[in-house]
PDB file of C-alpha atoms and ligand atoms in Angstrom:
ATOM      1  CA  ILE A   1     109.056 216.934 -82.302  1.00 94.00           C
ATOM      2  CA  THR A   2     112.395 215.430 -83.302  1.00 95.00           C
ATOM      3  CA  HIS A   3     112.837 212.491 -85.683  1.00 96.00           C
ATOM      4  CA  LEU A   4     116.078 210.517 -85.400  1.00 97.00           C
ATOM      5  CA  LEU A   5     117.564 208.851 -88.473  1.00 96.00           C
ATOM      6  CA  LYS A   6     119.812 206.403 -86.658  1.00 97.00           C
ATOM      7  CA  PRO A   7     118.681 204.036 -83.871  1.00 97.00           C
ATOM      8  CA  LEU A   8     119.608 205.562 -80.528  1.00 98.00           C
ATOM      9  CA  ARG A   9     120.336 203.280 -77.587  1.00 98.00           C
ATOM     10  CA  LEU A  10     120.983 205.625 -74.721  1.00 98.00           C
ATOM     11  CA  LEU A  11     121.927 205.224 -71.073  1.00 98.00           C
ATOM     12  CA  LEU A  12     121.453 208.139 -68.682  1.00 98.00           C
ATOM     13  CA  LEU A  13     123.813 208.311 -65.705  1.00 98.00           C
ATOM     14  CA  GLY A  14     123.691 210.765 -62.836  1.00 98.00           C
ATOM     15  CA  ALA A  15     123.506 211.059 -59.067  1.00 97.00           C
ATOM     16  CA  PRO A  16     120.259 210.310 -57.251  1.00 97.00           C
ATOM     17  CA  GLY A  17     117.990 213.288 -57.896  1.00 97.00           C
ATOM     18  CA  SER A  18     120.075 214.607 -60.808  1.00 98.00           C
ATOM     19  CA  GLY A  19     117.017 214.419 -63.065  1.00 98.00           C
ATOM     20  CA  LYS A  20     117.292 211.131 -64.976  1.00 98.00           C
ATOM     21  CA  GLY A  21     113.549 210.488 -64.717  1.00 97.00           C
ATOM     22  CA  THR A  22     112.759 214.108 -65.552  1.00 98.00           C
ATOM     23  CA  GLN A  23     114.970 214.138 -68.661  1.00 98.00           C
ATOM     24  CA  THR A  24     113.618 210.740 -69.710  1.00 98.00           C
ATOM     25  CA  SER A  25     110.023 211.949 -69.827  1.00 96.00           C
ATOM     26  CA  ARG A  26     111.037 215.107 -71.698  1.00 97.00           C
ATOM     27  CA  LEU A  27     112.977 213.081 -74.261  1.00 98.00           C
ATOM     28  CA  LEU A  28     110.059 210.680 -74.770  1.00 97.00           C
ATOM     29  CA  LYS A  29     107.777 213.641 -75.505  1.00 97.00           C
ATOM     30  CA  GLN A  30     110.292 215.187 -77.886  1.00 98.00           C
ATOM     31  CA  ILE A  31     111.292 211.950 -79.662  1.00 98.00           C
ATOM     32  CA  PRO A  32     108.204 209.754 -80.138  1.00 96.00           C
ATOM     33  CA  GLN A  33     110.333 206.923 -81.608  1.00 95.00           C
ATOM     34  CA  LEU A  34     111.990 206.442 -78.223  1.00 97.00           C
ATOM     35  CA  SER A  35     110.848 204.128 -75.384  1.00 97.00           C
ATOM     36  CA  SER A  36     112.375 203.764 -71.952  1.00 98.00           C
ATOM     37  CA  ILE A  37     112.948 201.485 -69.004  1.00 97.00           C
ATOM     38  CA  SER A  38     113.814 202.687 -65.513  1.00 98.00           C
ATOM     39  CA  SER A  39     115.189 200.031 -63.183  1.00 98.00           C
ATOM     40  CA  GLY A  40     114.073 202.022 -60.135  1.00 98.00           C
ATOM     41  CA  ASP A  41     110.508 202.378 -61.489  1.00 98.00           C
ATOM     42  CA  ILE A  42     110.315 198.631 -62.151  1.00 97.00           C
ATOM     43  CA  LEU A  43     111.512 197.866 -58.617  1.00 98.00           C
ATOM     44  CA  ARG A  44     108.989 200.280 -57.073  1.00 97.00           C
ATOM     45  CA  GLN A  45     106.192 198.590 -59.045  1.00 97.00           C
ATOM     46  CA  GLU A  46     107.375 195.200 -57.750  1.00 96.00           C
ATOM     47  CA  ILE A  47     107.357 196.576 -54.200  1.00 97.00           C
ATOM     48  CA  LYS A  48     103.846 197.976 -54.646  1.00 96.00           C
ATOM     49  CA  SER A  49     102.536 194.630 -55.897  1.00 96.00           C
ATOM     50  CA  GLU A  50     104.236 192.871 -52.938  1.00 96.00           C
ATOM     51  CA  SER A  51     105.935 190.296 -55.167  1.00 96.00           C
ATOM     52  CA  THR A  52     108.798 188.123 -53.932  1.00 96.00           C
ATOM     53  CA  LEU A  53     111.229 190.278 -55.857  1.00 96.00           C
ATOM     54  CA  GLY A  54     109.606 193.389 -54.404  1.00 96.00           C
ATOM     55  CA  ARG A  55     110.091 192.113 -50.884  1.00 96.00           C
ATOM     56  CA  GLU A  56     113.736 191.324 -51.579  1.00 96.00           C
ATOM     57  CA  ALA A  57     114.301 194.710 -53.250  1.00 97.00           C
ATOM     58  CA  THR A  58     112.812 196.565 -50.271  1.00 97.00           C
ATOM     59  CA  THR A  59     115.602 195.459 -47.976  1.00 96.00           C
ATOM     60  CA  TYR A  60     118.209 197.050 -50.255  1.00 98.00           C
ATOM     61  CA  ILE A  61     116.311 200.140 -51.361  1.00 98.00           C
ATOM     62  CA  ALA A  62     115.245 201.105 -47.842  1.00 97.00           C
ATOM     63  CA  GLN A  63     118.923 201.186 -46.868  1.00 97.00           C
ATOM     64  CA  GLY A  64     120.058 203.028 -49.978  1.00 97.00           C
ATOM     65  CA  LYS A  65     122.080 200.016 -51.123  1.00 98.00           C
ATOM     66  CA  LEU A  66     122.347 198.642 -54.627  1.00 98.00           C
ATOM     67  CA  LEU A  67     120.727 195.296 -55.407  1.00 98.00           C
ATOM     68  CA  PRO A  68     123.109 192.436 -56.265  1.00 98.00           C
ATOM     69  CA  ASP A  69     124.335 192.680 -59.864  1.00 98.00           C
ATOM     70  CA  ASP A  70     123.037 189.289 -60.971  1.00 97.00           C
ATOM     71  CA  LEU A  71     119.540 189.933 -59.646  1.00 97.00           C
ATOM     72  CA  ILE A  72     119.044 193.313 -61.324  1.00 98.00           C
ATOM     73  CA  THR A  73     120.784 192.184 -64.514  1.00 98.00           C
ATOM     74  CA  ARG A  74     118.446 189.203 -64.886  1.00 96.00           C
ATOM     75  CA  LEU A  75     115.420 191.389 -64.246  1.00 96.00           C
ATOM     76  CA  ILE A  76     116.286 194.094 -66.758  1.00 97.00           C
ATOM     77  CA  THR A  77     117.714 191.935 -69.530  1.00 96.00           C
ATOM     78  CA  PHE A  78     114.596 189.747 -69.343  1.00 96.00           C
ATOM     79  CA  ARG A  79     112.488 192.861 -69.971  1.00 96.00           C
ATOM     80  CA  LEU A  80     114.711 194.060 -72.811  1.00 97.00           C
ATOM     81  CA  SER A  81     114.387 190.713 -74.478  1.00 96.00           C
ATOM     82  CA  ALA A  82     110.605 190.482 -73.894  1.00 97.00           C
ATOM     83  CA  LEU A  83     110.156 193.949 -75.416  1.00 97.00           C
ATOM     84  CA  GLY A  84     112.127 192.944 -78.525  1.00 96.00           C
ATOM     85  CA  TRP A  85     114.745 195.562 -77.749  1.00 97.00           C
ATOM     86  CA  LEU A  86     117.807 193.417 -78.406  1.00 96.00           C
ATOM     87  CA  LYS A  87     117.758 193.890 -82.181  1.00 94.00           C
ATOM     88  CA  PRO A  88     120.121 196.414 -83.815  1.00 93.00           C
ATOM     89  CA  SER A  89     117.225 198.547 -85.118  1.00 95.00           C
ATOM     90  CA  ALA A  90     115.674 199.066 -81.659  1.00 96.00           C
ATOM     91  CA  MET A  91     115.619 202.548 -80.127  1.00 97.00           C
ATOM     92  CA  TRP A  92     115.524 202.934 -76.398  1.00 98.00           C
ATOM     93  CA  LEU A  93     116.643 204.758 -73.306  1.00 98.00           C
ATOM     94  CA  LEU A  94     117.772 203.152 -70.049  1.00 98.00           C
ATOM     95  CA  ASP A  95     117.484 205.009 -66.731  1.00 98.00           C
ATOM     96  CA  GLY A  96     119.283 203.476 -63.749  1.00 97.00           C
ATOM     97  CA  PHE A  97     120.694 200.315 -65.355  1.00 98.00           C
ATOM     98  CA  PRO A  98     123.622 199.548 -65.836  1.00 98.00           C
ATOM     99  CA  ARG A  99     124.958 201.082 -62.600  1.00 98.00           C
ATOM    100  CA  THR A 100     128.119 199.003 -62.120  1.00 98.00           C
ATOM    101  CA  THR A 101     130.794 197.739 -64.497  1.00 98.00           C
ATOM    102  CA  ALA A 102     129.576 194.167 -63.934  1.00 98.00           C
ATOM    103  CA  GLN A 103     126.088 195.173 -65.074  1.00 98.00           C
ATOM    104  CA  ALA A 104     127.568 197.113 -67.987  1.00 98.00           C
ATOM    105  CA  SER A 105     129.603 194.225 -69.319  1.00 97.00           C
ATOM    106  CA  ALA A 106     126.704 191.783 -68.876  1.00 98.00           C
ATOM    107  CA  LEU A 107     124.494 194.075 -70.974  1.00 98.00           C
ATOM    108  CA  ASP A 108     127.208 194.536 -73.605  1.00 98.00           C
ATOM    109  CA  GLU A 109     127.642 190.770 -73.903  1.00 98.00           C
ATOM    110  CA  LEU A 110     123.941 190.213 -74.381  1.00 97.00           C
ATOM    111  CA  LEU A 111     123.596 192.987 -76.971  1.00 97.00           C
ATOM    112  CA  LYS A 112     126.656 191.722 -78.824  1.00 97.00           C
ATOM    113  CA  GLN A 113     125.012 188.327 -79.239  1.00 97.00           C
ATOM    114  CA  HIS A 114     122.306 190.155 -81.210  1.00 97.00           C
ATOM    115  CA  ASP A 115     124.703 192.381 -83.181  1.00 97.00           C
ATOM    116  CA  ALA A 116     123.435 195.394 -81.244  1.00 97.00           C
ATOM    117  CA  SER A 117     125.141 197.769 -78.817  1.00 96.00           C
ATOM    118  CA  LEU A 118     124.603 200.689 -76.510  1.00 97.00           C
ATOM    119  CA  ASN A 119     125.638 203.728 -78.547  1.00 97.00           C
ATOM    120  CA  LEU A 120     125.410 206.751 -76.221  1.00 98.00           C
ATOM    121  CA  VAL A 121     125.986 207.194 -72.475  1.00 98.00           C
ATOM    122  CA  VAL A 122     125.309 210.625 -70.994  1.00 98.00           C
ATOM    123  CA  GLU A 123     126.030 211.723 -67.462  1.00 98.00           C
ATOM    124  CA  LEU A 124     123.809 214.447 -65.987  1.00 98.00           C
ATOM    125  CA  ASP A 125     126.187 216.576 -63.979  1.00 97.00           C
ATOM    126  CA  VAL A 126     124.259 218.595 -61.380  1.00 97.00           C
ATOM    127  CA  PRO A 127     125.773 220.315 -58.318  1.00 95.00           C
ATOM    128  CA  GLU A 128     125.375 218.104 -55.250  1.00 92.00           C
ATOM    129  CA  SER A 129     124.192 221.077 -53.188  1.00 90.00           C
ATOM    130  CA  THR A 130     120.985 221.421 -55.229  1.00 92.00           C
ATOM    131  CA  ILE A 131     119.900 217.801 -55.017  1.00 93.00           C
ATOM    132  CA  LEU A 132     118.832 217.047 -51.435  1.00 88.00           C
ATOM    133  CA  GLU A 133     116.014 219.591 -51.479  1.00 88.00           C
ATOM    134  CA  ARG A 134     114.670 218.128 -54.717  1.00 93.00           C
ATOM    135  CA  ILE A 135     114.470 214.696 -53.156  1.00 94.00           C
ATOM    136  CA  GLU A 136     112.736 215.837 -50.003  1.00 91.00           C
ATOM    137  CA  ASN A 137     110.047 217.544 -52.106  1.00 94.00           C
ATOM    138  CA  ARG A 138     109.562 214.642 -54.529  1.00 96.00           C
ATOM    139  CA  TYR A 139     106.316 212.715 -54.951  1.00 97.00           C
ATOM    140  CA  VAL A 140     105.899 209.852 -57.406  1.00 97.00           C
ATOM    141  CA  HIS A 141     103.125 208.021 -59.253  1.00 98.00           C
ATOM    142  CA  VAL A 142     104.406 204.471 -59.012  1.00 97.00           C
ATOM    143  CA  PRO A 143     102.399 202.784 -61.830  1.00 96.00           C
ATOM    144  CA  SER A 144     103.694 205.255 -64.454  1.00 95.00           C
ATOM    145  CA  GLY A 145     106.953 206.414 -62.875  1.00 96.00           C
ATOM    146  CA  ARG A 146     105.900 210.076 -63.215  1.00 96.00           C
ATOM    147  CA  VAL A 147     107.765 212.342 -60.802  1.00 97.00           C
ATOM    148  CA  TYR A 148     106.663 215.611 -59.242  1.00 97.00           C
ATOM    149  CA  ASN A 149     108.335 218.167 -57.030  1.00 96.00           C
ATOM    150  CA  LEU A 150     106.329 220.414 -54.736  1.00 94.00           C
ATOM    151  CA  GLN A 151     108.239 223.504 -55.936  1.00 93.00           C
ATOM    152  CA  TYR A 152     109.536 222.694 -59.400  1.00 95.00           C
ATOM    153  CA  ASN A 153     106.705 220.752 -61.046  1.00 96.00           C
ATOM    154  CA  PRO A 154     103.828 220.332 -58.587  1.00 97.00           C
ATOM    155  CA  PRO A 155     100.822 218.181 -59.543  1.00 98.00           C
ATOM    156  CA  LYS A 156      97.774 220.141 -60.755  1.00 98.00           C
ATOM    157  CA  VAL A 157      95.741 218.760 -57.838  1.00 97.00           C
ATOM    158  CA  PRO A 158      97.799 218.370 -54.651  1.00 96.00           C
ATOM    159  CA  GLY A 159      98.582 214.719 -53.915  1.00 97.00           C
ATOM    160  CA  LEU A 160      97.170 213.353 -57.192  1.00 98.00           C
ATOM    161  CA  ASP A 161      98.717 212.259 -60.493  1.00 98.00           C
ATOM    162  CA  ASP A 162      97.916 214.678 -63.365  1.00 97.00           C
ATOM    163  CA  ILE A 163      96.961 211.984 -65.861  1.00 97.00           C
ATOM    164  CA  THR A 164      95.193 209.281 -63.848  1.00 98.00           C
ATOM    165  CA  GLY A 165      94.081 211.196 -60.749  1.00 98.00           C
ATOM    166  CA  GLU A 166      95.522 208.381 -58.635  1.00 98.00           C
ATOM    167  CA  PRO A 167      97.288 209.173 -55.351  1.00 97.00           C
ATOM    168  CA  LEU A 168     100.967 210.126 -55.281  1.00 98.00           C
ATOM    169  CA  THR A 169     103.344 208.630 -52.735  1.00 97.00           C
ATOM    170  CA  LYS A 170     106.749 209.375 -51.192  1.00 96.00           C
ATOM    171  CA  ARG A 171     109.577 206.995 -52.085  1.00 96.00           C
ATOM    172  CA  LEU A 172     110.788 205.045 -49.082  1.00 93.00           C
ATOM    173  CA  ASP A 173     114.382 206.045 -49.877  1.00 96.00           C
ATOM    174  CA  ASP A 174     113.717 209.793 -50.167  1.00 96.00           C
ATOM    175  CA  THR A 175     114.835 210.752 -46.662  1.00 94.00           C
ATOM    176  CA  ALA A 176     117.951 212.786 -45.887  1.00 93.00           C
ATOM    177  CA  GLU A 177     119.513 209.786 -44.161  1.00 95.00           C
ATOM    178  CA  VAL A 178     118.972 207.243 -46.954  1.00 96.00           C
ATOM    179  CA  PHE A 179     119.810 209.834 -49.590  1.00 96.00           C
ATOM    180  CA  LYS A 180     123.262 210.201 -48.053  1.00 96.00           C
ATOM    181  CA  LYS A 181     123.839 206.456 -48.425  1.00 97.00           C
ATOM    182  CA  ARG A 182     122.562 206.465 -52.010  1.00 97.00           C
ATOM    183  CA  LEU A 183     124.967 209.256 -52.865  1.00 96.00           C
ATOM    184  CA  GLU A 184     127.856 207.288 -51.329  1.00 96.00           C
ATOM    185  CA  GLU A 185     126.904 204.189 -53.336  1.00 97.00           C
ATOM    186  CA  TYR A 186     126.731 206.325 -56.461  1.00 97.00           C
ATOM    187  CA  LYS A 187     130.173 207.802 -55.916  1.00 96.00           C
ATOM    188  CA  LYS A 188     131.704 204.361 -55.369  1.00 96.00           C
ATOM    189  CA  THR A 189     130.342 202.850 -58.565  1.00 97.00           C
ATOM    190  CA  ASN A 190     130.147 205.795 -60.934  1.00 97.00           C
ATOM    191  CA  GLU A 191     133.842 206.492 -61.607  1.00 96.00           C
ATOM    192  CA  PRO A 192     134.668 202.938 -62.733  1.00 97.00           C
ATOM    193  CA  LEU A 193     131.449 202.848 -64.770  1.00 98.00           C
ATOM    194  CA  LYS A 194     132.346 206.113 -66.518  1.00 98.00           C
ATOM    195  CA  ASP A 195     135.842 204.813 -67.249  1.00 97.00           C
ATOM    196  CA  TYR A 196     134.306 201.687 -68.736  1.00 98.00           C
ATOM    197  CA  TYR A 197     132.168 203.705 -71.164  1.00 98.00           C
ATOM    198  CA  LYS A 198     134.878 206.256 -71.922  1.00 97.00           C
ATOM    199  CA  LYS A 199     136.980 203.392 -73.275  1.00 96.00           C
ATOM    200  CA  SER A 200     134.295 202.556 -75.818  1.00 92.00           C
ATOM    201  CA  GLY A 201     134.092 206.207 -76.939  1.00 93.00           C
ATOM    202  CA  ILE A 202     130.340 206.624 -76.377  1.00 97.00           C
ATOM    203  CA  PHE A 203     130.472 208.746 -73.208  1.00 98.00           C
ATOM    204  CA  GLY A 204     129.390 212.384 -72.842  1.00 97.00           C
ATOM    205  CA  THR A 205     128.472 214.790 -70.026  1.00 98.00           C
ATOM    206  CA  VAL A 206     125.895 217.573 -69.795  1.00 98.00           C
ATOM    207  CA  SER A 207     126.128 220.002 -66.890  1.00 98.00           C
ATOM    208  CA  GLY A 208     123.708 222.455 -65.370  1.00 97.00           C
ATOM    209  CA  GLU A 209     122.002 223.552 -62.172  1.00 96.00           C
ATOM    210  CA  THR A 210     118.489 222.826 -63.425  1.00 97.00           C
ATOM    211  CA  SER A 211     116.732 220.371 -65.717  1.00 97.00           C
ATOM    212  CA  ASP A 212     115.656 223.290 -67.932  1.00 98.00           C
ATOM    213  CA  ILE A 213     119.304 224.112 -68.592  1.00 98.00           C
ATOM    214  CA  ILE A 214     120.278 220.496 -69.140  1.00 98.00           C
ATOM    215  CA  PHE A 215     117.470 219.419 -71.480  1.00 98.00           C
ATOM    216  CA  PRO A 216     118.405 221.466 -74.593  1.00 98.00           C
ATOM    217  CA  LYS A 217     122.064 220.449 -74.182  1.00 98.00           C
ATOM    218  CA  LEU A 218     121.079 216.793 -73.971  1.00 98.00           C
ATOM    219  CA  LEU A 219     118.792 217.039 -76.992  1.00 98.00           C
ATOM    220  CA  ASN A 220     121.550 218.765 -78.985  1.00 98.00           C
ATOM    221  CA  LEU A 221     124.029 216.065 -78.137  1.00 98.00           C
ATOM    222  CA  ILE A 222     121.574 213.390 -79.284  1.00 98.00           C
ATOM    223  CA  THR A 223     120.545 215.063 -82.536  1.00 97.00           C
ATOM    224  CA  SER A 224     124.166 215.876 -83.441  1.00 97.00           C
ATOM    225  CA  LYS A 225     124.924 212.143 -83.432  1.00 97.00           C
ATOM    226  CA  PHE A 226     121.629 210.471 -84.361  1.00 97.00           C
ATOM    227  CA  GLY A 227     119.518 213.150 -86.074  1.00 93.00           C
TER     228      GLY A 227
HETATM  229  P1  LIG B   1     116.565 204.834 -58.835  1.00 87.26           P
HETATM  230  O1  LIG B   1     115.108 204.869 -58.815  1.00 87.26           O
HETATM  231  O2  LIG B   1     117.278 204.638 -60.107  1.00 87.26           O
HETATM  232  P2  LIG B   1     118.303 207.129 -58.284  1.00 87.26           P
HETATM  233  O3  LIG B   1     118.758 207.333 -56.898  1.00 87.26           O
HETATM  234  O4  LIG B   1     119.308 206.728 -59.262  1.00 87.26           O
HETATM  235  O5  LIG B   1     117.044 206.180 -58.119  1.00 87.26           O
HETATM  236  P3  LIG B   1     116.416 209.144 -58.628  1.00 87.26           P
HETATM  237  O6  LIG B   1     116.350 209.446 -57.175  1.00 87.26           O
HETATM  238  O7  LIG B   1     115.268 208.435 -59.259  1.00 87.26           O
HETATM  239  O8  LIG B   1     117.735 208.391 -58.953  1.00 87.26           O
HETATM  240  P4  LIG B   1     116.514 210.993 -60.839  1.00 87.26           P
HETATM  241  O9  LIG B   1     115.627 210.099 -61.618  1.00 87.26           O
HETATM  242  O10 LIG B   1     117.873 211.264 -61.373  1.00 87.26           O
HETATM  243  O11 LIG B   1     116.672 210.540 -59.343  1.00 87.26           O
HETATM  244  O12 LIG B   1     115.804 212.392 -60.608  1.00 87.26           O
HETATM  245  P5  LIG B   1     114.293 212.886 -60.897  1.00 87.26           P
HETATM  246  O13 LIG B   1     113.299 212.029 -60.218  1.00 87.26           O
HETATM  247  O14 LIG B   1     114.123 213.161 -62.353  1.00 87.26           O
HETATM  248  O15 LIG B   1     114.353 214.307 -60.149  1.00 87.26           O
HETATM  249  C1  LIG B   1     114.424 214.368 -58.736  1.00 87.26           C
HETATM  250  C2  LIG B   1     113.395 215.385 -58.201  1.00 87.26           C
HETATM  251  O16 LIG B   1     113.816 216.688 -58.589  1.00 87.26           O
HETATM  252  C3  LIG B   1     111.972 215.222 -58.741  1.00 87.26           C
HETATM  253  O17 LIG B   1     111.072 215.560 -57.717  1.00 87.26           O
HETATM  254  C4  LIG B   1     111.912 216.251 -59.883  1.00 87.26           C
HETATM  255  O18 LIG B   1     110.585 216.705 -60.094  1.00 87.26           O
HETATM  256  C5  LIG B   1     112.799 217.360 -59.332  1.00 87.26           C
HETATM  257  N1  LIG B   1     113.521 218.160 -60.317  1.00 87.26           N
HETATM  258  C6  LIG B   1     113.997 217.798 -61.536  1.00 87.26           C
HETATM  259  N2  LIG B   1     114.643 218.813 -62.120  1.00 87.26           N
HETATM  260  C7  LIG B   1     114.602 219.850 -61.257  1.00 87.26           C
HETATM  261  C8  LIG B   1     115.112 221.187 -61.294  1.00 87.26           C
HETATM  262  O19 LIG B   1     115.724 221.641 -62.267  1.00 87.26           O
HETATM  263  N3  LIG B   1     114.880 221.958 -60.202  1.00 87.26           N
HETATM  264  C9  LIG B   1     114.176 221.499 -59.110  1.00 87.26           C
HETATM  265  N4  LIG B   1     113.990 222.326 -58.076  1.00 87.26           N
HETATM  266  N5  LIG B   1     113.681 220.253 -59.045  1.00 87.26           N
HETATM  267  C10 LIG B   1     113.886 219.433 -60.099  1.00 87.26           C
HETATM  268  O20 LIG B   1     117.097 203.706 -57.837  1.00 87.26           O
HETATM  269  C11 LIG B   1     116.529 203.548 -56.578  1.00 87.26           C
HETATM  270  C12 LIG B   1     117.115 202.333 -55.897  1.00 87.26           C
HETATM  271  O21 LIG B   1     116.779 201.154 -56.637  1.00 87.26           O
HETATM  272  C13 LIG B   1     117.863 200.225 -56.643  1.00 87.26           C
HETATM  273  C14 LIG B   1     118.892 200.794 -55.671  1.00 87.26           C
HETATM  274  O22 LIG B   1     118.600 200.331 -54.384  1.00 87.26           O
HETATM  275  C15 LIG B   1     118.637 202.300 -55.780  1.00 87.26           C
HETATM  276  O23 LIG B   1     119.087 203.013 -54.652  1.00 87.26           O
HETATM  277  N6  LIG B   1     118.397 200.098 -58.013  1.00 87.26           N
HETATM  278  C16 LIG B   1     119.459 199.362 -58.375  1.00 87.26           C
HETATM  279  N7  LIG B   1     120.310 198.570 -57.666  1.00 87.26           N
HETATM  280  C17 LIG B   1     121.316 197.974 -58.339  1.00 87.26           C
HETATM  281  N8  LIG B   1     121.539 198.142 -59.658  1.00 87.26           N
HETATM  282  C18 LIG B   1     120.715 198.913 -60.418  1.00 87.26           C
HETATM  283  N9  LIG B   1     120.939 199.055 -61.742  1.00 87.26           N
HETATM  284  C19 LIG B   1     119.625 199.564 -59.777  1.00 87.26           C
HETATM  285  N10 LIG B   1     118.643 200.394 -60.211  1.00 87.26           N
HETATM  286  C20 LIG B   1     117.912 200.715 -59.131  1.00 87.26           C
HETATM  287 MG1  LIG B   2     114.579 208.317 -61.163  1.00 87.26          MG
END
């Protein structure tokens, strides 16, 4: 268990399947002060509940396209505000938002109004060649966002979530074809986004072929700055 002395407000970047969700759940276990939001998890819950937003999101997600900036920004900043996460003492981790420079500057503006700011952005740098197989073997528990992989971290009972026993499902965008589009979208938006955060001096990268290699590096980076 790690206790941080300074409030961490972290964004994880990385290609689809690079392990953002995996690292998030490991960090939450290691640092109990931390909470997280994943934009993708929220959208999948909206799709499951067949809300208006869910129906709109489906059309983008099924094609591996990003949702319009204003739509996703409104959704996530509303949650941040409702959770009381806009104050400078709040500690949190964002997975999957911001994804574009427009989203990034909208979030910065909002935080600035509350004298808060994002203070660490870490890119998970994983070789592209290892990712497709991960995605094809992924199963998710939508209500919690927990992710499994048939080889790497299979559920204890096949097809069921470890904690709730509820059924696992495949993501509708976890096919080879849609994955290719998601990767293209990522490559288009990620360089400008990285440049944006490099300018504010809060950007770092951790590299590795597996999540087991990446996790200790990520934790070290965090504790060296916030521990
Ligand atoms: P998401 O949901 O944000 P992506 O594409 O960014 O989706 P994804 O696919 O969720 O990212 P991840 O979280 O980085 O990947 O990876 P993960 O789930 O932890 O790990 C992948 C798999 O590999 C899992 O099965 C895991 O168990 C396994 N694994 C982990 N580590 C290892 C390892 O070391 N070895 C092995 N063998 N396996 C491992 O976004 C989805 C869509 O929502 C919309 C977009 O349409 C997007 O495409 N969206 C947004 N649109 C606009 N703006 C935004 N901000 C948006 N956010 C979401
Ligand atoms: Mg994820």
